[in-house]
PDB file of C-alpha atoms in Angstrom:
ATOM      1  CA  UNK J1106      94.749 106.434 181.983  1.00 50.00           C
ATOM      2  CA  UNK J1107      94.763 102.862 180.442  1.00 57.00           C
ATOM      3  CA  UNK J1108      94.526 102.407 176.572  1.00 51.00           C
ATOM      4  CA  UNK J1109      91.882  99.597 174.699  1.00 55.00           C
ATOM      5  CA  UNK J1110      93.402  98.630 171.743  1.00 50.00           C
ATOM      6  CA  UNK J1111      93.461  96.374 168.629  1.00 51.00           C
ATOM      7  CA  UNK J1112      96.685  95.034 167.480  1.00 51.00           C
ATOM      8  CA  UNK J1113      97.895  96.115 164.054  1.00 52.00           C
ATOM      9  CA  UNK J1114      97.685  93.601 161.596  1.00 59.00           C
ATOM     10  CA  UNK J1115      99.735  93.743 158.002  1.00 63.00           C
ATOM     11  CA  UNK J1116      98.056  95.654 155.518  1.00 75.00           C
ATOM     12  CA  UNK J1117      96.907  94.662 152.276  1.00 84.00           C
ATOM     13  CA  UNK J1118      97.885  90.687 151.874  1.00 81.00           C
ATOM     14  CA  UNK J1119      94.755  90.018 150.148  1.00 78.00           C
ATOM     15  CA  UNK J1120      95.008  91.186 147.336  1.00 89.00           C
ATOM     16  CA  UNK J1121      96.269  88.668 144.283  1.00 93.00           C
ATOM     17  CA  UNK J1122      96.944  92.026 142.246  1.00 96.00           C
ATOM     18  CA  UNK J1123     100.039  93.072 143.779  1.00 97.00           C
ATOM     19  CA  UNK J1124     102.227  92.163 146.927  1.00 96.00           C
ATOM     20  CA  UNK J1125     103.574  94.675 149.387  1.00 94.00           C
ATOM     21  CA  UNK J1126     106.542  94.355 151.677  1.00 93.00           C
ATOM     22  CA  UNK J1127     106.138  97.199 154.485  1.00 89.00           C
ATOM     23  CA  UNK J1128     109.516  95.673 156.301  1.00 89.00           C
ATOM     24  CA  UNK J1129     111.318  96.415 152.587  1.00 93.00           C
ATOM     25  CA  UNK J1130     108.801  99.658 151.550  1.00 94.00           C
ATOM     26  CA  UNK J1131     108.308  97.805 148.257  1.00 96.00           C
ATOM     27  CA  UNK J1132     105.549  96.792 146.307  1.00 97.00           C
ATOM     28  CA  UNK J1133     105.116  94.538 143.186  1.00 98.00           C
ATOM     29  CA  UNK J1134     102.367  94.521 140.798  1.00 98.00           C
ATOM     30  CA  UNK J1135     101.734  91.274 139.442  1.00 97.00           C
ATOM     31  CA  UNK J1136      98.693  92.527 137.330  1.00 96.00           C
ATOM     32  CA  UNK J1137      99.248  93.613 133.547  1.00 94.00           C
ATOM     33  CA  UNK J1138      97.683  94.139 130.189  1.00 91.00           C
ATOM     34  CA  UNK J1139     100.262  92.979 127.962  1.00 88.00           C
ATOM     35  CA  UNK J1140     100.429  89.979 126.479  1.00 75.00           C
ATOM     36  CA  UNK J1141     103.630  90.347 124.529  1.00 71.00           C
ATOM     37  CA  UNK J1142     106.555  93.025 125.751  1.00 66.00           C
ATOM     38  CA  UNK J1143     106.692  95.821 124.049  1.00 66.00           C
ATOM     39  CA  UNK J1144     109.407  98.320 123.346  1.00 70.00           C
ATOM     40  CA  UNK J1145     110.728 100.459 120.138  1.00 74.00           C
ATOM     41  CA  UNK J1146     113.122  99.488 117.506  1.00 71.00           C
ATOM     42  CA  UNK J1147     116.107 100.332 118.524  1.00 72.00           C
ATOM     43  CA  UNK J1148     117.539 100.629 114.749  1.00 79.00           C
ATOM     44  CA  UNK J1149     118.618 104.535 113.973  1.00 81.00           C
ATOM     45  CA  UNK J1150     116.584 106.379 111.375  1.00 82.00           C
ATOM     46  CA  UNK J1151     116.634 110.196 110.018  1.00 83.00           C
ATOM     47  CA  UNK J1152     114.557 112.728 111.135  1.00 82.00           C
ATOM     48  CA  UNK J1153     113.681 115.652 108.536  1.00 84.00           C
ATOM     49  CA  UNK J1154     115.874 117.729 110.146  1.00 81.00           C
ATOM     50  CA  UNK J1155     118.309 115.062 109.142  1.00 83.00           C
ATOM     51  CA  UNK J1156     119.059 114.159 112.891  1.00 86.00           C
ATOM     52  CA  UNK J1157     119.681 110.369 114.048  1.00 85.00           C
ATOM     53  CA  UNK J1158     117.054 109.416 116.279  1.00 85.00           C
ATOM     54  CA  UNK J1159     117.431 105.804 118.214  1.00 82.00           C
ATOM     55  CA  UNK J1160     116.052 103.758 121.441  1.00 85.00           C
ATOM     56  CA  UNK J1161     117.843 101.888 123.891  1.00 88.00           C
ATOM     57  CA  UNK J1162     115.983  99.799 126.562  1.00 90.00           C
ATOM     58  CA  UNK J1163     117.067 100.929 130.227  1.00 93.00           C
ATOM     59  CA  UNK J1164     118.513  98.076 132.167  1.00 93.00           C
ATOM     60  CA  UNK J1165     116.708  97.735 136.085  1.00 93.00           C
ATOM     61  CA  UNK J1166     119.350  98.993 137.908  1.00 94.00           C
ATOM     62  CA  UNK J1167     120.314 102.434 136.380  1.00 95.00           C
ATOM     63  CA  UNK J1168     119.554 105.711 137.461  1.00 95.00           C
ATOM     64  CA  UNK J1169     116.746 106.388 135.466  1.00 95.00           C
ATOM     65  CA  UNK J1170     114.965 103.184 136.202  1.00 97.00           C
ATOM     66  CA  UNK J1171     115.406 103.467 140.044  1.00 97.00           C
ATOM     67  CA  UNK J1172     113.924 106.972 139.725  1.00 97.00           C
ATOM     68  CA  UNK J1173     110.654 105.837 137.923  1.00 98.00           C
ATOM     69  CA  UNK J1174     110.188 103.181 139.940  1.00 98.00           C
ATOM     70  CA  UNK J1175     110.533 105.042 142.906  1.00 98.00           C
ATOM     71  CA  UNK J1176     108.732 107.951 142.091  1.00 97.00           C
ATOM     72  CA  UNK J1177     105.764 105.426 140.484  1.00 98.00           C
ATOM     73  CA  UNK J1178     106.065 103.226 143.813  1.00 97.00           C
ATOM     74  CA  UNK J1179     105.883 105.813 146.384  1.00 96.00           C
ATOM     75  CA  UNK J1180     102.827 107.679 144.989  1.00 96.00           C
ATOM     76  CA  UNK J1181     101.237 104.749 144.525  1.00 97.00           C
ATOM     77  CA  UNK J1182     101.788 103.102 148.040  1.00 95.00           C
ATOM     78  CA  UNK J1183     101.084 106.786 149.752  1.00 94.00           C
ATOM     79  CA  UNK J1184      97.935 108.087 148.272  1.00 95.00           C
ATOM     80  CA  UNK J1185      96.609 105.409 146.399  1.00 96.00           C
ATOM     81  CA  UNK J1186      96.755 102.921 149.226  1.00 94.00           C
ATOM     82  CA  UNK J1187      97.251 106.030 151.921  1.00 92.00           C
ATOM     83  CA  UNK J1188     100.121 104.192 153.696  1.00 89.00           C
ATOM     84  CA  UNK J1189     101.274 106.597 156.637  1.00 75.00           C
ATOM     85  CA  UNK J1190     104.147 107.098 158.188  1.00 61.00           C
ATOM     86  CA  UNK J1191     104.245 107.361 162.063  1.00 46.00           C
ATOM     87  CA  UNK J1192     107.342 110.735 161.445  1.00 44.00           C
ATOM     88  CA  UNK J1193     105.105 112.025 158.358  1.00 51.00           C
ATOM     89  CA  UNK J1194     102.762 114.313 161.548  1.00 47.00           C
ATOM     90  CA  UNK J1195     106.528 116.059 162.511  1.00 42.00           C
ATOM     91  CA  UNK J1196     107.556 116.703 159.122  1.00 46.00           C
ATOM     92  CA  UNK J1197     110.441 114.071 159.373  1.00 49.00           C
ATOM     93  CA  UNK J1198     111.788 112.226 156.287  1.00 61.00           C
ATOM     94  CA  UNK J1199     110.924 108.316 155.729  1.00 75.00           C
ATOM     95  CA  UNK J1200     112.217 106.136 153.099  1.00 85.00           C
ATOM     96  CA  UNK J1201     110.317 105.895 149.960  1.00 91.00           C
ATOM     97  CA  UNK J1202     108.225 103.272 148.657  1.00 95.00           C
ATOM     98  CA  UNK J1203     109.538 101.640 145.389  1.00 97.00           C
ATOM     99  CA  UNK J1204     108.366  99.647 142.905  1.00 98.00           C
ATOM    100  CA  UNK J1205     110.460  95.735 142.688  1.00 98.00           C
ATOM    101  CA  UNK J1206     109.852  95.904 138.879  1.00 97.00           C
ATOM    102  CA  UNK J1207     107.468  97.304 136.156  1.00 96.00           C
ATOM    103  CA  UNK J1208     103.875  95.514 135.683  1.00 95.00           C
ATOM    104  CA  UNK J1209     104.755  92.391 133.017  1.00 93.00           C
ATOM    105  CA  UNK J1210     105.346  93.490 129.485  1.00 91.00           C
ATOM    106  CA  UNK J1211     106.361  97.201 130.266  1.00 93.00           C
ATOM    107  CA  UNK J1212     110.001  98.433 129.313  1.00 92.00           C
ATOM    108  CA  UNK J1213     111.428 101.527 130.063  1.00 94.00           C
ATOM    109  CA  UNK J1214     113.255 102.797 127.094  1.00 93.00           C
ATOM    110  CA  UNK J1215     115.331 106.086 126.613  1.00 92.00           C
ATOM    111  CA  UNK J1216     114.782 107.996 123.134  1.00 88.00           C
ATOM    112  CA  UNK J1217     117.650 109.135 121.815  1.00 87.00           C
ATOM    113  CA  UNK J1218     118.480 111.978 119.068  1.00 84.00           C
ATOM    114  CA  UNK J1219     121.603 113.336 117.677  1.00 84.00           C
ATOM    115  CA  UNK J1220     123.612 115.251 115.045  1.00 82.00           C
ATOM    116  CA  UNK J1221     125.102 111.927 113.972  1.00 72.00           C
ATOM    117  CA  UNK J1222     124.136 108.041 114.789  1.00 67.00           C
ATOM    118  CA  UNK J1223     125.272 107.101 118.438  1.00 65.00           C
ATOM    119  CA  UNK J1224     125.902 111.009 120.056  1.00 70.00           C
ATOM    120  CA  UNK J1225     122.848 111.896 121.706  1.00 66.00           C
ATOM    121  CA  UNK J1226     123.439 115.914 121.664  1.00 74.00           C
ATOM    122  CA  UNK J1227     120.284 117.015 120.910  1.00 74.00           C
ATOM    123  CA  UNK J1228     117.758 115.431 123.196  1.00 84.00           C
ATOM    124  CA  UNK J1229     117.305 112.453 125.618  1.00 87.00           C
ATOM    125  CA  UNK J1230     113.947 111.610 126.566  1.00 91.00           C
ATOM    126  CA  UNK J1231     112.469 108.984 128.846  1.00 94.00           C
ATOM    127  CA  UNK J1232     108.784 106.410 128.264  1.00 94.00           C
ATOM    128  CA  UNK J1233     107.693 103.405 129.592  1.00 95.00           C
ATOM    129  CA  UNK J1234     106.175 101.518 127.084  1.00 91.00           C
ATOM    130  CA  UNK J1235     103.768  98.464 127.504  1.00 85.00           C
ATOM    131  CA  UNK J1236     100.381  99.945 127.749  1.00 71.00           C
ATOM    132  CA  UNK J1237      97.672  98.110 125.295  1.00 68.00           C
ATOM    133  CA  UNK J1238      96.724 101.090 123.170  1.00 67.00           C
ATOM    134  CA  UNK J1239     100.411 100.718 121.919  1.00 70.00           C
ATOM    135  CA  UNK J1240     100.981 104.510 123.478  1.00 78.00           C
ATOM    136  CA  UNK J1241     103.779 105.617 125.982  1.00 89.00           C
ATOM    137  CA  UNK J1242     103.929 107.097 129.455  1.00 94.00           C
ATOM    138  CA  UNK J1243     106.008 109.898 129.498  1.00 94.00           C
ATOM    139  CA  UNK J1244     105.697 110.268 133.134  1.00 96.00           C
ATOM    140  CA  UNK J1245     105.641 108.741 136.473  1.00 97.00           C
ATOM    141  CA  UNK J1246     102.495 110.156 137.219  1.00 96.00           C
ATOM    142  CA  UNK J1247     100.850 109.080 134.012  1.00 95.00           C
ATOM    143  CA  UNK J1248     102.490 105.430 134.318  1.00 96.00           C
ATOM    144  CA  UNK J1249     100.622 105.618 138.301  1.00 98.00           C
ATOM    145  CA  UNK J1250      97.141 106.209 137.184  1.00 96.00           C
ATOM    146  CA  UNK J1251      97.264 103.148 134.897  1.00 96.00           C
ATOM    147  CA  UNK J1252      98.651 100.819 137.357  1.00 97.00           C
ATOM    148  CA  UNK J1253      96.524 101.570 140.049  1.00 98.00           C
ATOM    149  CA  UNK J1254      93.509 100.801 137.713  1.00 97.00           C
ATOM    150  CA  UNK J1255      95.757  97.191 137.598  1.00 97.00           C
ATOM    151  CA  UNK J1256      95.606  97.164 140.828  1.00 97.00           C
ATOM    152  CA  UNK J1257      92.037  97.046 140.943  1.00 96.00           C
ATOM    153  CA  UNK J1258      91.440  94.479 139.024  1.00 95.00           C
ATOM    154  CA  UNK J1259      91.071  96.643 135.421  1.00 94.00           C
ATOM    155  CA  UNK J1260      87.542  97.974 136.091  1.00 94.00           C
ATOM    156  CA  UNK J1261      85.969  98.204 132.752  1.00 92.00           C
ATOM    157  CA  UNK J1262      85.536 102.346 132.113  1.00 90.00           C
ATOM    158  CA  UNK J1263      87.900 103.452 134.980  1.00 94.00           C
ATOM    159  CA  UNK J1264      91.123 103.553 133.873  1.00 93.00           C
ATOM    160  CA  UNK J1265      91.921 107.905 134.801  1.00 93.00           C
ATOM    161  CA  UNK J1266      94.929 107.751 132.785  1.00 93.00           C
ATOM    162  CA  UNK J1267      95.448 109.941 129.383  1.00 91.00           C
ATOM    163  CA  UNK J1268      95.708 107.223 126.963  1.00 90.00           C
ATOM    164  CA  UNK J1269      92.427 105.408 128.328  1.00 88.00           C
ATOM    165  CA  UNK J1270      89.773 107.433 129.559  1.00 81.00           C
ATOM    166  CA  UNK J1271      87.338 108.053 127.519  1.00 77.00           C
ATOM    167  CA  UNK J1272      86.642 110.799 125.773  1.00 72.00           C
ATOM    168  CA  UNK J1273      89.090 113.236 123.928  1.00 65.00           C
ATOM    169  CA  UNK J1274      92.069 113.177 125.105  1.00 71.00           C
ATOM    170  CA  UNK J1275      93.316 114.712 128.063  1.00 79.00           C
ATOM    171  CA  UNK J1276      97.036 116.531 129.489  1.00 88.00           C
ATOM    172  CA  UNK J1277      98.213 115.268 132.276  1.00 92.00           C
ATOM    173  CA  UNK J1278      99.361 118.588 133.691  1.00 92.00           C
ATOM    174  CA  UNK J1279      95.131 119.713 134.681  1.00 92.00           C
ATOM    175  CA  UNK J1280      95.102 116.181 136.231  1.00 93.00           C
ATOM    176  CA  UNK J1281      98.302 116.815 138.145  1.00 94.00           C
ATOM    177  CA  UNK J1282      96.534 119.936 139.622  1.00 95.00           C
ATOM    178  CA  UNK J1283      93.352 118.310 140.271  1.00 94.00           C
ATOM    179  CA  UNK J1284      94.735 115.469 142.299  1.00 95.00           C
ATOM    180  CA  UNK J1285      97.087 117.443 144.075  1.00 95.00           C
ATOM    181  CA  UNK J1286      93.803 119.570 145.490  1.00 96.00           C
ATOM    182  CA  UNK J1287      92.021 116.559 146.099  1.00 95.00           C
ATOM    183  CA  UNK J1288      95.210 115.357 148.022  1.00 94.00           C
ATOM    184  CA  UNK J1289      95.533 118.602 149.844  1.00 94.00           C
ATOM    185  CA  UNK J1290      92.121 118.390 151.181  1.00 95.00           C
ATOM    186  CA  UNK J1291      92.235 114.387 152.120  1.00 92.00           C
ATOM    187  CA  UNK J1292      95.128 115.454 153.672  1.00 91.00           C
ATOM    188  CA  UNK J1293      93.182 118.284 155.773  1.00 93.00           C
ATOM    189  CA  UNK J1294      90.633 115.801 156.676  1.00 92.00           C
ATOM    190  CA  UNK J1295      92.720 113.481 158.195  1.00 88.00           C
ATOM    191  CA  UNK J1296      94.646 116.580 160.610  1.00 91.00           C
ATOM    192  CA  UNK J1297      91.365 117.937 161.897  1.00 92.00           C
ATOM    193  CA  UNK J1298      90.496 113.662 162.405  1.00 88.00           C
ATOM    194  CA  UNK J1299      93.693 113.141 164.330  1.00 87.00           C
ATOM    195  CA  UNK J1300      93.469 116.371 165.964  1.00 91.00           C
ATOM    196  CA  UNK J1301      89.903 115.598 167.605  1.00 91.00           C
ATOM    197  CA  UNK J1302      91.437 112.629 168.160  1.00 89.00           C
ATOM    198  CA  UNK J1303      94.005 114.037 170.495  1.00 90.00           C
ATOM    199  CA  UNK J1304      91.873 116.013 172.198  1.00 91.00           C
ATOM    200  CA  UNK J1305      90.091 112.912 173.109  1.00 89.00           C
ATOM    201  CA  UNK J1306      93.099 111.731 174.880  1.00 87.00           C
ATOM    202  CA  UNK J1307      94.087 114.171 176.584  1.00 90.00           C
ATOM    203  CA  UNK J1308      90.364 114.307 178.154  1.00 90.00           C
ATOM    204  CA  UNK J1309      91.043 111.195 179.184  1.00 88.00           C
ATOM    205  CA  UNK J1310      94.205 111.581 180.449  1.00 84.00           C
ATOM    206  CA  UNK J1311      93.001 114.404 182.341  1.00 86.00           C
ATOM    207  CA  UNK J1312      90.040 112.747 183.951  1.00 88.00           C
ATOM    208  CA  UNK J1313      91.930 109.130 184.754  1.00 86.00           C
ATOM    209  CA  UNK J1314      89.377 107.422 181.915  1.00 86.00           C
ATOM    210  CA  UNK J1315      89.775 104.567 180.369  1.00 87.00           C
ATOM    211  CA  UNK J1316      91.109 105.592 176.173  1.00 84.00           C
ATOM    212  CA  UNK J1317      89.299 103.949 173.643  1.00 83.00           C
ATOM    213  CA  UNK J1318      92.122 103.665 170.613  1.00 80.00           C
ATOM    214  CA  UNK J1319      90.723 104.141 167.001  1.00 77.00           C
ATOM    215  CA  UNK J1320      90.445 100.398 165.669  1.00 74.00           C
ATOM    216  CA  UNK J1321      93.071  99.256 162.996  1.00 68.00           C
ATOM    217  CA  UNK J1322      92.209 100.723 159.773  1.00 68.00           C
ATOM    218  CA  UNK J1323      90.384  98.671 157.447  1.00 74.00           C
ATOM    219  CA  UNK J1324      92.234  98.581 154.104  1.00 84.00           C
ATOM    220  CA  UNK J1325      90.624 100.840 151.421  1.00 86.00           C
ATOM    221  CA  UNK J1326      91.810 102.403 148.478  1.00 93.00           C
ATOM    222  CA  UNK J1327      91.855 106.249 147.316  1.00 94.00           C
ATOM    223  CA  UNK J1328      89.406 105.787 144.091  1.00 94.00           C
ATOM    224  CA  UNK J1329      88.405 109.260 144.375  1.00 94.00           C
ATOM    225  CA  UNK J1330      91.321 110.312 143.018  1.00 95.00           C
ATOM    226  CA  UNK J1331      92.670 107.819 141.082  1.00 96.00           C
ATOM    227  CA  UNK J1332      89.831 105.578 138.872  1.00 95.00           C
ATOM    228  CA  UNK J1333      87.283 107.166 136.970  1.00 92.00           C
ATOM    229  CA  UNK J1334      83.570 106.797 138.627  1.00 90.00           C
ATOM    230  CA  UNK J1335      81.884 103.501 137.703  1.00 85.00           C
ATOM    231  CA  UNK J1336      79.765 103.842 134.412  1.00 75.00           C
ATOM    232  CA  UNK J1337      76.575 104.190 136.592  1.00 65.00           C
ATOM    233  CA  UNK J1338      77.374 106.502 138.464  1.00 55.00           C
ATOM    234  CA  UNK J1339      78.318 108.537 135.237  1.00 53.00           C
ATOM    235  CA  UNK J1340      74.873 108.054 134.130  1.00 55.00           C
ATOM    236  CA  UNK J1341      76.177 104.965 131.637  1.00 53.00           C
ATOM    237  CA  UNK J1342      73.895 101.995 131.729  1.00 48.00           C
TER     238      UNK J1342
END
């Protein structure tokens, strides 16, 4: 059997919005919507329960910021851009895409609160601040939404995350289960694709024919699940 083929060529390098390094599994957004950082006081003050509450800014390379950038990076570089992974098909472990830094202006800062100032024994809680409305992520997966509308380009209207789409406001937990089923059945689509696929070339294995190889894939993004429709095709003129 002999094989026609395209060579591979790198993926996503036109895009101004954001850089990514497949030989380092990293990906930098230089897009943002901030003009000026932002980030909580971090003086103390009392709650009415007459707890000390207080914010620190996480440095870049502790746990907590290697986690969120990670977690933000990875989604981001495997559904949004649907990078693949050549050991994904026999359910073998690959490294994990990772954001370099946060978008320009955005901090990660850890709220503290405690029974007196400086001992955090009540609660510790996580946000990446930055975003224009002056609101926080609270998540990974609500920081993701947002920056793949920077990706893009900030579409006006499409922004799918809490704090911007229109509309009251939404939880991110329903979206979380909506984009996990949309996910699920992409994910469907492409196994019954790569299945036919196979059987393809096996046919032609079997009967000595030449193998016509899929052609590279032409970049595209997953906007289905992560922007908002454009405000025509809402019916918004």
């Amino acid at each position: 059997m002999r094989y026609n083929y395209e060579r591979r060529r790198p993926r996503f390098t036109e895009s101004p919005l954001f850089t990514l390094d497949l030989g380092r599994r990293t990906l930098t957004i230089h897009a943002t919507d901030v003009n000026i950082s932002a980030y909580p006081s971090g003086r103390p003050r009392r709650t009415r329960r007459g707890n000390t509450v207080w914010s620190t800014l996480e440095p870049p390379t502790t746990r907590k910021s290697k986690y969120w950038k990670e977690k933000i990076g990875d989604e981001l570089c495997r559904q949004f851009l649907l990078l693949r992974d050549v050991n994904a098909h026999f359910g073998a472990d690959s490294p994990k895409y990772r954001l370099t830094e946060f978008p320009s202006g955005y901090n990660l800062c850890t709220r503290k609160e405690g029974t007196r100032q400086f001992h955090d024994d009540v609660r510790k809680d996580t946000y990446l601040f930055g975003q224009t409305s002056g609101r926080k992520f609270q998540s990974p997966q609500e920081a993701a939404l947002h920056f793949a509308w920077l990706m893009r380009g900030k579409p006006n209207g499409r922004c799918k995350c809490i704090y911007c789409a229109p509309g009251r406001r939404q939880r991110q937990k329903p979206i979380n289960k909506e984009m996990k089923e949309m996910w699920i059945a992409y994910l469907d689509e492409e196994c019954k694709r790569r299945y036919e696929e196979f059987k393809k070339r096996e046919a032609c294995r079997k009967s000595g024919e030449t193998y016509d190889a899929p052609s590279t894939p032409v970049d595209r993004y997953n906007e289905d699940m992560y922007l908002l429709p454009a405000p025509i095709e809402r019916g918004q003129i």
